[in-house]
Amino acid sequence: MSAYIQNDLTKCVGCGLCQGSCASGAIALRDGKAVIDPDRCVLCRVCLDTCPVGALTLESDAQAERTADSRGIWVFAEMDNDGQPLPVGLELTAKAFALARKRESCPVTVLLFGPSATRQAQRFIHAGADRVIVSDAPVFREGLELPFADAVCACIRQDRPEAVLFGATPFGRSLAPRVAARLGCGLTADCTVLDIDPETGLLLQTRPAFGGNLMATITCPARRPQMATVRPGIFQTPESPLRETGEIEQLREIPAPGPVELLEKTLVEAGESIRDARVIVSAGRGIGAQKNMALVKKLAELLGASYGVSRPLVDMGWADYSHQIGQTGCSVAPDLLLCFGISGAIQHLAGIGGAKTIIAVNTDPDAPIFGAATYKIVGDAAAVLKALIEHLQQQ
Ligand SMILES: Cc1cc2nc3c(=O)[nH]c(=O)nc-3n(C[C@H](O)[C@H](O)[C@H](O)COP(=O)(O)OP(=O)(O)OC[C@H]3O[C@@H](n4cnc5c(N)ncnc54)[C@H](O)[C@@H]3O)c2cc1C
């Protein structure tokens, strides 16, 4: 497709005049809006003149060429106040490396701006980056979005990557839409699975949809770059270097400070997060009673682990929200995850994709959690918890 007609749904009034004018039957009305079938459209442009509200436009060849020209997968890597990169940036770099290997000549670039970015760049090369664009400039010190958006947009406009990934952190969730809006491209938020079509470079962005009741795979065929945010802990940080050498390039144009001035910063103690836990003992409604949370916590203590829960346990007040795992809770990526009485609903599974080994205990041999588990125990959650505690206490 070298050009296509686009309908601006915010303008379209669903009058149907374009449908009547289309000799090739390429336009249909769906839910009160005109929908154009690009396979039937012969680009005669009659509909453009017919539309009374100017909703239809011909997307230029230049835009399509931009799409064909775009190359490479980029990652925006965020740093914390101490100048340490957040793990999600390394996770996304390793994922970008895996995706890029499916494509021909598809380099991975990381954008790393903040104090000591230059010093941290090599970590991203080890995680799979061919190139890291860095800047330690003071303008990035305060973590205000606007200079970051300026720098990211300038780099993208210059090099035209085909995809850009952001961590779905509070900062990433604020920055990515700003960049998408400025560049006029789409953004898929909170992806849990990413893949790529090796031929077209289409990023297959999968995320929960319709209240989390199904997983939708979203593609962005018309605009570049394709942009997605991914929650921390969905992918894994590589254990050994994926690559030894790469390019470290200084950001060419340092953006001016934005119009926003930081007056005061308050640090809130967040406590220990289950996101970083290496071992997690996790409980669902199948533990039967609130008193059994004591067993969950005891086993966690004996294993030096953190504890997690499914959402109903938070809703019932058996655990604090900070321990909830899943789509609307935390994503976790422990080495070992023990699941007691958790059914394995899609919204829960969305948060445990990064776990390396999963041991699940459930009375129902067909429970969906067993589909994700490495080891399956069909049995009573409380009984297995007690047996494990007893065993460990005898050690
Ligand atoms: C928009 C949206 C977002 C959501 N976000 C999340 C989220 O972030 N995290 C989340 O967890 N959920 C989330 N949910 C809820 C999710 O759909 C499920 O309802 C929830 O995960 C179920 O929790 P559960 O497995 O503990 O309970 P249940 O589905 O009730 O499952 C209990 C399991 O325990 C087993 N069982 C029963 N008795 C025993 C026993 N004695 N011993 C062992 N096993 C036993 C049963 O066989 C069953 O498999 C969300 C839902 C929506 C709509």
PDB file of C-alpha atoms and ligand atoms in Angstrom, residues 211-213 284-286 310-313 324-329 341-345 347-348 361-364 367 379-381, ligand 1:
ATOM      1  CA  GLY A 211     -11.742  -5.514  31.221  1.00  0.00           C
ATOM      2  CA  GLY A 212      -8.965  -8.073  31.003  1.00  0.00           C
ATOM      3  CA  ASN A 213     -11.272 -10.807  29.755  1.00  0.00           C
ATOM      4  CA  GLY A 284      -5.450 -17.264  46.208  1.00  0.00           C
ATOM      5  CA  ARG A 285      -9.001 -17.827  47.350  1.00  0.00           C
ATOM      6  CA  GLY A 286      -8.293 -21.575  47.550  1.00  0.00           C
ATOM      7  CA  SER A 310      -4.535 -12.783  43.983  1.00  0.00           C
ATOM      8  CA  ARG A 311      -6.936  -9.865  43.776  1.00  0.00           C
ATOM      9  CA  PRO A 312      -9.875 -11.366  45.703  1.00  0.00           C
ATOM     10  CA  LEU A 313      -7.674 -11.603  48.806  1.00  0.00           C
ATOM     11  CA  GLN A 324      -1.387  -8.128  44.691  1.00  0.00           C
ATOM     12  CA  ILE A 325       0.003  -9.874  41.644  1.00  0.00           C
ATOM     13  CA  GLY A 326      -1.570  -9.507  38.216  1.00  0.00           C
ATOM     14  CA  GLN A 327      -2.868  -7.110  35.637  1.00  0.00           C
ATOM     15  CA  THR A 328      -4.018  -4.516  38.151  1.00  0.00           C
ATOM     16  CA  GLY A 329      -1.337  -5.357  40.706  1.00  0.00           C
ATOM     17  CA  GLY A 341      -5.139 -22.056  45.672  1.00  0.00           C
ATOM     18  CA  ILE A 342      -4.855 -19.679  42.736  1.00  0.00           C
ATOM     19  CA  SER A 343      -7.036 -20.523  39.730  1.00  0.00           C
ATOM     20  CA  GLY A 344      -4.811 -18.831  37.125  1.00  0.00           C
ATOM     21  CA  ALA A 345      -7.271 -16.306  35.694  1.00  0.00           C
ATOM     22  CA  GLN A 347      -5.599 -11.243  34.751  1.00  0.00           C
ATOM     23  CA  HIS A 348      -3.445 -13.061  37.308  1.00  0.00           C
ATOM     24  CA  VAL A 361      -1.077 -26.294  44.357  1.00  0.00           C
ATOM     25  CA  ASN A 362      -4.753 -26.627  43.519  1.00  0.00           C
ATOM     26  CA  THR A 363      -7.519 -29.159  44.204  1.00  0.00           C
ATOM     27  CA  ASP A 364      -8.784 -28.845  40.623  1.00  0.00           C
ATOM     28  CA  ALA A 367      -7.132 -25.313  36.986  1.00  0.00           C
ATOM     29  CA  GLY A 379      -4.088 -31.153  46.621  1.00  0.00           C
ATOM     30  CA  ASP A 380      -5.320 -28.983  49.464  1.00  0.00           C
ATOM     31  CA  ALA A 381      -3.444 -25.672  49.728  1.00  0.00           C
TER      32      ALA A 381
HETATM   33  C1  LIG B   1     -10.124  -5.780  34.978  1.00  0.00           C
HETATM   34  C2  LIG B   1      -9.737  -6.898  35.906  1.00  0.00           C
HETATM   35  C3  LIG B   1      -8.498  -6.867  36.484  1.00  0.00           C
HETATM   36  C4  LIG B   1      -8.106  -7.882  37.341  1.00  0.00           C
HETATM   37  N1  LIG B   1      -6.860  -7.852  37.893  1.00  0.00           N
HETATM   38  C5  LIG B   1      -6.457  -8.887  38.652  1.00  0.00           C
HETATM   39  C6  LIG B   1      -5.138  -8.922  39.199  1.00  0.00           C
HETATM   40  O1  LIG B   1      -4.331  -7.990  39.033  1.00  0.00           O
HETATM   41  N2  LIG B   1      -4.772 -10.006  39.924  1.00  0.00           N
HETATM   42  C7  LIG B   1      -5.618 -11.059  40.159  1.00  0.00           C
HETATM   43  O2  LIG B   1      -5.202 -12.014  40.827  1.00  0.00           O
HETATM   44  N3  LIG B   1      -6.877 -11.027  39.683  1.00  0.00           N
HETATM   45  C8  LIG B   1      -7.318  -9.988  38.961  1.00  0.00           C
HETATM   46  N4  LIG B   1      -8.585  -9.971  38.497  1.00  0.00           N
HETATM   47  C9  LIG B   1      -9.520 -11.017  38.979  1.00  0.00           C
HETATM   48  C10 LIG B   1      -9.368 -12.313  38.210  1.00  0.00           C
HETATM   49  O3  LIG B   1     -10.256 -12.301  37.108  1.00  0.00           O
HETATM   50  C11 LIG B   1      -9.771 -13.527  39.083  1.00  0.00           C
HETATM   51  O4  LIG B   1     -11.060 -13.326  39.565  1.00  0.00           O
HETATM   52  C12 LIG B   1      -8.826 -13.751  40.248  1.00  0.00           C
HETATM   53  O5  LIG B   1      -7.485 -13.805  39.824  1.00  0.00           O
HETATM   54  C13 LIG B   1      -9.194 -15.069  40.910  1.00  0.00           C
HETATM   55  O6  LIG B   1      -8.448 -15.214  42.075  1.00  0.00           O
HETATM   56  P1  LIG B   1      -8.221 -16.647  42.705  1.00  0.00           P
HETATM   57  O7  LIG B   1      -7.528 -17.515  41.727  1.00  0.00           O
HETATM   58  O8  LIG B   1      -7.579 -16.436  44.023  1.00  0.00           O
HETATM   59  O9  LIG B   1      -9.711 -17.141  43.012  1.00  0.00           O
HETATM   60  P2  LIG B   1     -10.634 -18.157  42.277  1.00  0.00           P
HETATM   61  O10 LIG B   1     -10.795 -17.860  40.845  1.00  0.00           O
HETATM   62  O11 LIG B   1     -11.861 -18.252  43.093  1.00  0.00           O
HETATM   63  O12 LIG B   1      -9.848 -19.539  42.347  1.00  0.00           O
HETATM   64  C14 LIG B   1      -9.623 -20.258  43.509  1.00  0.00           C
HETATM   65  C15 LIG B   1      -8.855 -21.511  43.126  1.00  0.00           C
HETATM   66  O13 LIG B   1      -8.575 -22.237  44.277  1.00  0.00           O
HETATM   67  C16 LIG B   1      -8.809 -23.609  44.036  1.00  0.00           C
HETATM   68  N5  LIG B   1      -9.123 -24.230  45.315  1.00  0.00           N
HETATM   69  C17 LIG B   1     -10.324 -24.262  45.980  1.00  0.00           C
HETATM   70  N6  LIG B   1     -10.173 -24.875  47.149  1.00  0.00           N
HETATM   71  C18 LIG B   1      -8.877 -25.242  47.236  1.00  0.00           C
HETATM   72  C19 LIG B   1      -8.120 -25.913  48.226  1.00  0.00           C
HETATM   73  N7  LIG B   1      -8.672 -26.331  49.385  1.00  0.00           N
HETATM   74  N8  LIG B   1      -6.809 -26.106  47.980  1.00  0.00           N
HETATM   75  C20 LIG B   1      -6.245 -25.699  46.816  1.00  0.00           C
HETATM   76  N9  LIG B   1      -6.912 -25.081  45.852  1.00  0.00           N
HETATM   77  C21 LIG B   1      -8.213 -24.837  46.063  1.00  0.00           C
HETATM   78  C22 LIG B   1      -9.942 -23.660  43.049  1.00  0.00           C
HETATM   79  O14 LIG B   1      -9.895 -24.876  42.320  1.00  0.00           O
HETATM   80  C23 LIG B   1      -9.635 -22.439  42.186  1.00  0.00           C
HETATM   81  O15 LIG B   1      -8.815 -22.808  41.107  1.00  0.00           O
HETATM   82  C24 LIG B   1      -8.992  -8.959  37.636  1.00  0.00           C
HETATM   83  C25 LIG B   1     -10.236  -8.980  37.036  1.00  0.00           C
HETATM   84  C26 LIG B   1     -10.608  -7.969  36.181  1.00  0.00           C
HETATM   85  C27 LIG B   1     -11.973  -8.027  35.532  1.00  0.00           C
END
